[in-house]
PDB file of C-alpha atoms in Angstrom:
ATOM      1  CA  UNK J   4     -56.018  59.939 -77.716  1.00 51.00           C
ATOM      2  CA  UNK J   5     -57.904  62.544 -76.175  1.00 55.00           C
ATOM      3  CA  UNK J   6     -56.576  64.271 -73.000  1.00 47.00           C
ATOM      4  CA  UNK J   7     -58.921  62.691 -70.802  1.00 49.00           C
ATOM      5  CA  UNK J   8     -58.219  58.794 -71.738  1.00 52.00           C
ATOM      6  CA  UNK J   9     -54.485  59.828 -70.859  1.00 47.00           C
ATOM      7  CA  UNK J  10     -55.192  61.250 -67.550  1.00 44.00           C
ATOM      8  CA  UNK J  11     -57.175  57.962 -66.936  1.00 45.00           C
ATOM      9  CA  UNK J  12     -54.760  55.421 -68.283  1.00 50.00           C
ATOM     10  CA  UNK J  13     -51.643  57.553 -65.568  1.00 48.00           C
ATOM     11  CA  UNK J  14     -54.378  57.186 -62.922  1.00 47.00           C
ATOM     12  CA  UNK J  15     -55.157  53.422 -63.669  1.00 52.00           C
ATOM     13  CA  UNK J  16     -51.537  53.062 -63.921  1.00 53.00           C
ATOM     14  CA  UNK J  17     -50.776  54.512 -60.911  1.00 52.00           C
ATOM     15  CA  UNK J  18     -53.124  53.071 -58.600  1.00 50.00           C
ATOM     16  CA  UNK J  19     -51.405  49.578 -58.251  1.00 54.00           C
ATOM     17  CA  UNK J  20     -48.209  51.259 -57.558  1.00 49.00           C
ATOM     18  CA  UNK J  21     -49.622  53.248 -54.835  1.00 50.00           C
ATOM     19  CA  UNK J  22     -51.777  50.506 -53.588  1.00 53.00           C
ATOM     20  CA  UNK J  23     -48.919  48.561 -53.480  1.00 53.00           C
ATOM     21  CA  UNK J  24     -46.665  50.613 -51.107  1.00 58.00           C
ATOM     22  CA  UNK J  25     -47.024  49.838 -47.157  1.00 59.00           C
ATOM     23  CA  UNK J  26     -48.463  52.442 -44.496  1.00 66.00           C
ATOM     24  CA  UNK J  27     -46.597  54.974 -43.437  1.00 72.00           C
ATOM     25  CA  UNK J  28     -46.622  53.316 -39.842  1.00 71.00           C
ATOM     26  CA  UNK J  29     -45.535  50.015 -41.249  1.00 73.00           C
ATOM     27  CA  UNK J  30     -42.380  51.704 -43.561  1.00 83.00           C
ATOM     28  CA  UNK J  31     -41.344  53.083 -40.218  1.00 87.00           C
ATOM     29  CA  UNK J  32     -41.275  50.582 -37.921  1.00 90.00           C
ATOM     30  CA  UNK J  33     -39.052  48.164 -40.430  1.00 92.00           C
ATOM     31  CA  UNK J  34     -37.018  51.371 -40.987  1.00 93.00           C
ATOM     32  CA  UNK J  35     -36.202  51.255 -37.064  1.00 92.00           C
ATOM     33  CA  UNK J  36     -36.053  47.675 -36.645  1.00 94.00           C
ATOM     34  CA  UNK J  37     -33.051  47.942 -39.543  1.00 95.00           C
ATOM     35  CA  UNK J  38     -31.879  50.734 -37.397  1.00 95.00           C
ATOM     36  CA  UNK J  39     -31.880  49.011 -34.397  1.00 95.00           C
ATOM     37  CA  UNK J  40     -30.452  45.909 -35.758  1.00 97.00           C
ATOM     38  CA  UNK J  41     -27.476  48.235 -37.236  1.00 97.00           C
ATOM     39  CA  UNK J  42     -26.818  49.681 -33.703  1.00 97.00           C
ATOM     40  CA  UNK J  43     -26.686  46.103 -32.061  1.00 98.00           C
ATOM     41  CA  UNK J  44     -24.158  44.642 -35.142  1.00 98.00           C
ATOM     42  CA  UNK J  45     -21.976  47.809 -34.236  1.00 98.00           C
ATOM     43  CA  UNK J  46     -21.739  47.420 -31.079  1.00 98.00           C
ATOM     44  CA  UNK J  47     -21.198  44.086 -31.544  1.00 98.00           C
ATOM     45  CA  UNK J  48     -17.883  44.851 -33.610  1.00 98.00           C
ATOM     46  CA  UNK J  49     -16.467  47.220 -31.017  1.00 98.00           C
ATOM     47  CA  UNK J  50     -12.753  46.271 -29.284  1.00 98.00           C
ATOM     48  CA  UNK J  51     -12.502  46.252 -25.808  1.00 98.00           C
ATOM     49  CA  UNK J  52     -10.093  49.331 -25.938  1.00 98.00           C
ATOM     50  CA  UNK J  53     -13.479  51.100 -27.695  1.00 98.00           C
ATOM     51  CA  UNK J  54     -12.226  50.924 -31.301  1.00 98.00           C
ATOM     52  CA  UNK J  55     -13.216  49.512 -34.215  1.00 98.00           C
ATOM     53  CA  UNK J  56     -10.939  48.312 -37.039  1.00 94.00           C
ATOM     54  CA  UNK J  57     -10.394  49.480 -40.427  1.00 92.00           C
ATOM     55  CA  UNK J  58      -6.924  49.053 -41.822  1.00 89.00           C
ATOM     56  CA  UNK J  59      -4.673  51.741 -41.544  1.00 89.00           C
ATOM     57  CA  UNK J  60      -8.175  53.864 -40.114  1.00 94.00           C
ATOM     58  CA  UNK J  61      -9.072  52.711 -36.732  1.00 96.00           C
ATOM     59  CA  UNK J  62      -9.900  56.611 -35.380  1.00 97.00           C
ATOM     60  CA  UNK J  63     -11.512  57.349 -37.994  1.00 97.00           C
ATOM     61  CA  UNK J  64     -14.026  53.916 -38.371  1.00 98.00           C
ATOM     62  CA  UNK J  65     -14.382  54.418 -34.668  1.00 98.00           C
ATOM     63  CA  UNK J  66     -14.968  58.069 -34.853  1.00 98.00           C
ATOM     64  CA  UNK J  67     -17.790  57.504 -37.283  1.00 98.00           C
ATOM     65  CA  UNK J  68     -19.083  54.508 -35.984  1.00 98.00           C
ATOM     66  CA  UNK J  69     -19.431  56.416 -32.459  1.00 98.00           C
ATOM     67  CA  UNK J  70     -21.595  59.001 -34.279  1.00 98.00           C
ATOM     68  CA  UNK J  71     -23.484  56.084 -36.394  1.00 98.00           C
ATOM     69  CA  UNK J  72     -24.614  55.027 -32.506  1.00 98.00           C
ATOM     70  CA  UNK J  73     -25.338  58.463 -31.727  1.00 98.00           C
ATOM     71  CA  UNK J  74     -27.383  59.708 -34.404  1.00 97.00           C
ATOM     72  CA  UNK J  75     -29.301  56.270 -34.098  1.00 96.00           C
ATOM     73  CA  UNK J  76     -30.256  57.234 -30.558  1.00 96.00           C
ATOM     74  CA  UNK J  77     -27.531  55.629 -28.352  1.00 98.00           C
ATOM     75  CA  UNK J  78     -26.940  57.820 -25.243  1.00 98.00           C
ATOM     76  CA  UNK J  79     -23.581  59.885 -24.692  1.00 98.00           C
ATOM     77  CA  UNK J  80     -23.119  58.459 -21.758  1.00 98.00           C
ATOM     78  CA  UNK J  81     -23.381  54.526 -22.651  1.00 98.00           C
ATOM     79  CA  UNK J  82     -19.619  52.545 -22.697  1.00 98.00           C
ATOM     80  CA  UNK J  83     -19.870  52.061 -26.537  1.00 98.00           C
ATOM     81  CA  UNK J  84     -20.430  55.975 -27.246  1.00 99.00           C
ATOM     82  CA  UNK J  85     -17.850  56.885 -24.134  1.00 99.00           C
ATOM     83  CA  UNK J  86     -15.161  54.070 -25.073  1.00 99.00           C
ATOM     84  CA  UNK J  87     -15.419  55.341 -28.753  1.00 99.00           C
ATOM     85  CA  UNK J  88     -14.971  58.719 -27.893  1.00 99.00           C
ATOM     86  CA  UNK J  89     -12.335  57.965 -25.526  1.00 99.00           C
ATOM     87  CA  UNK J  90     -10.301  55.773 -27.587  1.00 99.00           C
ATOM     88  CA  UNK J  91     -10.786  58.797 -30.499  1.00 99.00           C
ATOM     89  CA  UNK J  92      -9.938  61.254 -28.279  1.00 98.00           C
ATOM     90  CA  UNK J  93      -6.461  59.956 -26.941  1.00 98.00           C
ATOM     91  CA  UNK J  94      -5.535  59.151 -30.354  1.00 97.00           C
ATOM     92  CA  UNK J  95      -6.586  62.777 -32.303  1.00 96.00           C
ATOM     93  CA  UNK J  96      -3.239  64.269 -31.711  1.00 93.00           C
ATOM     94  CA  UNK J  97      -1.344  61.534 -33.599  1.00 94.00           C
ATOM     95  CA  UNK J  98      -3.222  61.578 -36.772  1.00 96.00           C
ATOM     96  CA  UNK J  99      -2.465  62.853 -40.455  1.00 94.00           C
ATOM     97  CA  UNK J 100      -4.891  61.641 -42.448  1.00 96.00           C
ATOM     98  CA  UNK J 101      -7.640  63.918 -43.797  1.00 97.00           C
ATOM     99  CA  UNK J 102     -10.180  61.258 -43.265  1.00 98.00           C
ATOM    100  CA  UNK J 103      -9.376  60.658 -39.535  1.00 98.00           C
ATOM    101  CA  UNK J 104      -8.450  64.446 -38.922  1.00 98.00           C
ATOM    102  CA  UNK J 105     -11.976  65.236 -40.214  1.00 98.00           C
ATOM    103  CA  UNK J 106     -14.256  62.378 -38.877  1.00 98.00           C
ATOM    104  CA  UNK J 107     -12.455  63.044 -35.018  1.00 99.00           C
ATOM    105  CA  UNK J 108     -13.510  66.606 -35.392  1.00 98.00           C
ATOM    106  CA  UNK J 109     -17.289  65.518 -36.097  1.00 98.00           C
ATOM    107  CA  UNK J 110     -17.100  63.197 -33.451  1.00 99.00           C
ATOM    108  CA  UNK J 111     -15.568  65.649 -30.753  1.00 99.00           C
ATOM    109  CA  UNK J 112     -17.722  68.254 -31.840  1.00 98.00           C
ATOM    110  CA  UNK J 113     -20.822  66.433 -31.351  1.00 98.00           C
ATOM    111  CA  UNK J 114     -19.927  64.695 -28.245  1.00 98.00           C
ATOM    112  CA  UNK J 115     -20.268  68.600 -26.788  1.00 97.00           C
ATOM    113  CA  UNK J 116     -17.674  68.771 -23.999  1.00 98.00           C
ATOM    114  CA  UNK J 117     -16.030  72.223 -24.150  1.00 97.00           C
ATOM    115  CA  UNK J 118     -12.555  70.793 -22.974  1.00 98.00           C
ATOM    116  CA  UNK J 119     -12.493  69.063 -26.618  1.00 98.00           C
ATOM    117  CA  UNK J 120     -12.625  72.684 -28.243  1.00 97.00           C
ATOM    118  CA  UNK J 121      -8.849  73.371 -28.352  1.00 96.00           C
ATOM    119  CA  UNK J 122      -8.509  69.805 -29.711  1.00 97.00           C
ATOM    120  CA  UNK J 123     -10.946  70.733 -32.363  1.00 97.00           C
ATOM    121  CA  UNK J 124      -9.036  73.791 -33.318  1.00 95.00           C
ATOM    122  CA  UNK J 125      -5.764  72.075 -33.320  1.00 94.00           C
ATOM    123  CA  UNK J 126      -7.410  69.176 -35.530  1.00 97.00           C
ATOM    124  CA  UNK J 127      -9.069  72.233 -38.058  1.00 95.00           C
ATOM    125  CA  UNK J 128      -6.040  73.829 -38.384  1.00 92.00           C
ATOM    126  CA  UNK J 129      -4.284  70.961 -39.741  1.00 93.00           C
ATOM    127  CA  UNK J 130      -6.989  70.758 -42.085  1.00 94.00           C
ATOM    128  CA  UNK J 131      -6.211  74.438 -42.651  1.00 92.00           C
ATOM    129  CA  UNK J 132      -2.260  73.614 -43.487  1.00 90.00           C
ATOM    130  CA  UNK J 133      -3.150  70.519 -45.647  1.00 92.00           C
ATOM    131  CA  UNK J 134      -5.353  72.157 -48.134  1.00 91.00           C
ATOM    132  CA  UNK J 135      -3.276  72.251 -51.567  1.00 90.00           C
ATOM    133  CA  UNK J 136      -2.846  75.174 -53.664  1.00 86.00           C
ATOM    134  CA  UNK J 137      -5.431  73.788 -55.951  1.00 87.00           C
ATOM    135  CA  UNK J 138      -7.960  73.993 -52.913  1.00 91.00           C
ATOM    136  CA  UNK J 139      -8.359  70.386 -52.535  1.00 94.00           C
ATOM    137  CA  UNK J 140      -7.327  67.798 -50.542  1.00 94.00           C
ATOM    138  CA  UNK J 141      -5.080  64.827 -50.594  1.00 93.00           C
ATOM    139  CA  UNK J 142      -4.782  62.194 -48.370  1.00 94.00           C
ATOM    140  CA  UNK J 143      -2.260  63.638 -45.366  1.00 92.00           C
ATOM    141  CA  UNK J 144      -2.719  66.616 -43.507  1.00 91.00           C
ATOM    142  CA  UNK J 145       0.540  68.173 -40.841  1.00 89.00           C
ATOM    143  CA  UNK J 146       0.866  66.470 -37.978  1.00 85.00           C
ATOM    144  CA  UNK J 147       1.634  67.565 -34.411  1.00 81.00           C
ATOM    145  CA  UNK J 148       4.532  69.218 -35.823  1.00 85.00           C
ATOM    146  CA  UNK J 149       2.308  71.854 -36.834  1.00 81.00           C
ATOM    147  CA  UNK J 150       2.425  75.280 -35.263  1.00 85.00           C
ATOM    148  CA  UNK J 151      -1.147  75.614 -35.099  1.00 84.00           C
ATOM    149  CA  UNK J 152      -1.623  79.123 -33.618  1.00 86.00           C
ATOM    150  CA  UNK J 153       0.251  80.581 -36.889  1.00 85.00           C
ATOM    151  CA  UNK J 154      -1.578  78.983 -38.645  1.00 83.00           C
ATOM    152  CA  UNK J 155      -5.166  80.028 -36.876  1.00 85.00           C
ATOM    153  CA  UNK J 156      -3.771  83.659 -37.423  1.00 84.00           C
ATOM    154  CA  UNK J 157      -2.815  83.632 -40.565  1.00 84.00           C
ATOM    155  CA  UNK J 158      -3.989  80.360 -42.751  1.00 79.00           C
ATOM    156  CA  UNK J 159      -1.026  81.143 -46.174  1.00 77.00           C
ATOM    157  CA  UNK J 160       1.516  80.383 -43.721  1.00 77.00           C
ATOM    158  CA  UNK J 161       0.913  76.889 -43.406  1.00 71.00           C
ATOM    159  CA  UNK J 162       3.039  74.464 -45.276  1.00 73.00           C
ATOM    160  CA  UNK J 163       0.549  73.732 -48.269  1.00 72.00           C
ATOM    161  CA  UNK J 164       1.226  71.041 -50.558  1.00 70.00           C
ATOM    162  CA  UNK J 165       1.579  72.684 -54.172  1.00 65.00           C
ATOM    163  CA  UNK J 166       1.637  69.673 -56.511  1.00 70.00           C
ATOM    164  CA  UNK J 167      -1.680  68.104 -57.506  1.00 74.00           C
ATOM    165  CA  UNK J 168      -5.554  69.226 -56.977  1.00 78.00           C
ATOM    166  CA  UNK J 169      -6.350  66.691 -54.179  1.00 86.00           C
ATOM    167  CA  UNK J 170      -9.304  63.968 -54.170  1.00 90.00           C
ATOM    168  CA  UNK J 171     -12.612  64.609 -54.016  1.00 93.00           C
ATOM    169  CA  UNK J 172     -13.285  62.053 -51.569  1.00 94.00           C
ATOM    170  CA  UNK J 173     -10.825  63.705 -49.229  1.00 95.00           C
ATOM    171  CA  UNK J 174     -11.806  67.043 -50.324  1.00 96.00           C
ATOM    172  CA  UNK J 175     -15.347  66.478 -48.537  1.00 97.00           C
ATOM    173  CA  UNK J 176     -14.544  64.829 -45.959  1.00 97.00           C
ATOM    174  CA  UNK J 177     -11.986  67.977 -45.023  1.00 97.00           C
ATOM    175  CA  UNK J 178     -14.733  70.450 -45.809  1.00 98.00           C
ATOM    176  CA  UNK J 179     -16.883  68.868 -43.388  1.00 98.00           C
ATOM    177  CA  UNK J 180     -14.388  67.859 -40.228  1.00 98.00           C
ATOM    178  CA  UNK J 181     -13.915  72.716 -41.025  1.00 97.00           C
ATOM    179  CA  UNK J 182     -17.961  72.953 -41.508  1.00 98.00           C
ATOM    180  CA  UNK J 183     -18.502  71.147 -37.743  1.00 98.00           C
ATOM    181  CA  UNK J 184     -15.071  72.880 -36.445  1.00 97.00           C
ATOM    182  CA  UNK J 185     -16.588  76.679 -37.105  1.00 94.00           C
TER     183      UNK J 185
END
């Protein structure tokens, strides 16, 4: 087969995918309607105290969820954004867990108040402390226990965990709660 008959046959080939694919216009506006039905189910699912649930999770779902409604357009300043944040917020100081340590920092960080910023460090330099040896993460980070201004100074004197190389999934999630902090 000559090069020409191949470049026709891709073209012929091609055309009834291409003709099959919906405008531009239309791929966008059922894009946003999915959106827009994903905000309204979210909001749905919120507690009255701002949360939602996830087992053994609730800042964390909540913290992302918040964001989900953010990103998607929701205003700071509407109750399901300012519950979320509020219920995340009087809850940060309490957690351990790598997940919830790092989704409360992206959360906080993006809400933008500056009185959240020496929550965020306190949050980051958990993070900090919980790294292993390894350079990965598990799934528990120090708590308030931590003396977080040694640690800010001088990041080896945390207590790091020394067995094991940590979980990827926990890994990212910790790299990105110390991307947002910095």
């Amino acid at each position: 087969m000559n090069c020409f008959r191949v470049l026709l046959l891709c073209l012929a080939a091609a055309v009834p995918v291409v003709a099959s694919r919906p405008a531009a216009a239309q791929e966008d506006e059922v894009l946003t309607a999915a959106r827009l039905r994903g905000v309204k189910y979210l909001q749905s699912r919120q507690k009255p105290d701002g949360s939602w649930q996830f087992t053994s999770h609730d800042v964390g779902i909540t913290a992302l969820c918040t964001v989900a409604l953010i990103e998607n357009g929701v205003d700071l300043t509407e109750s399901s954004v300012q519950s979320g944040y509020e219920y995340v917020k009087k809850r940060a100081r309490e957690l351990k867990n790598t997940y919830d340590i790092s989704l409360a920092i992206v959360l906080l960080q993006r809400m933008g108040d500056r009185r959240d910023k020496p929550l965020i460090k306190n949050l980051a330099a958990r993070l900090m402390a919980g790294q292993m040896e390894s350079g990965g993460w598990h799934y528990n980070c120090p708590g308030a226990e931590l003396d977080v201004e040694k640690v800010l100074r001088d990041p080896a004197s945390g207590p790091r965990p020394k067995d094991g190389f940590g979980d990827n999934s926990c890994t990212q999630f910790a790299v990105l709660g110390l991307w947002v902090a910095s």
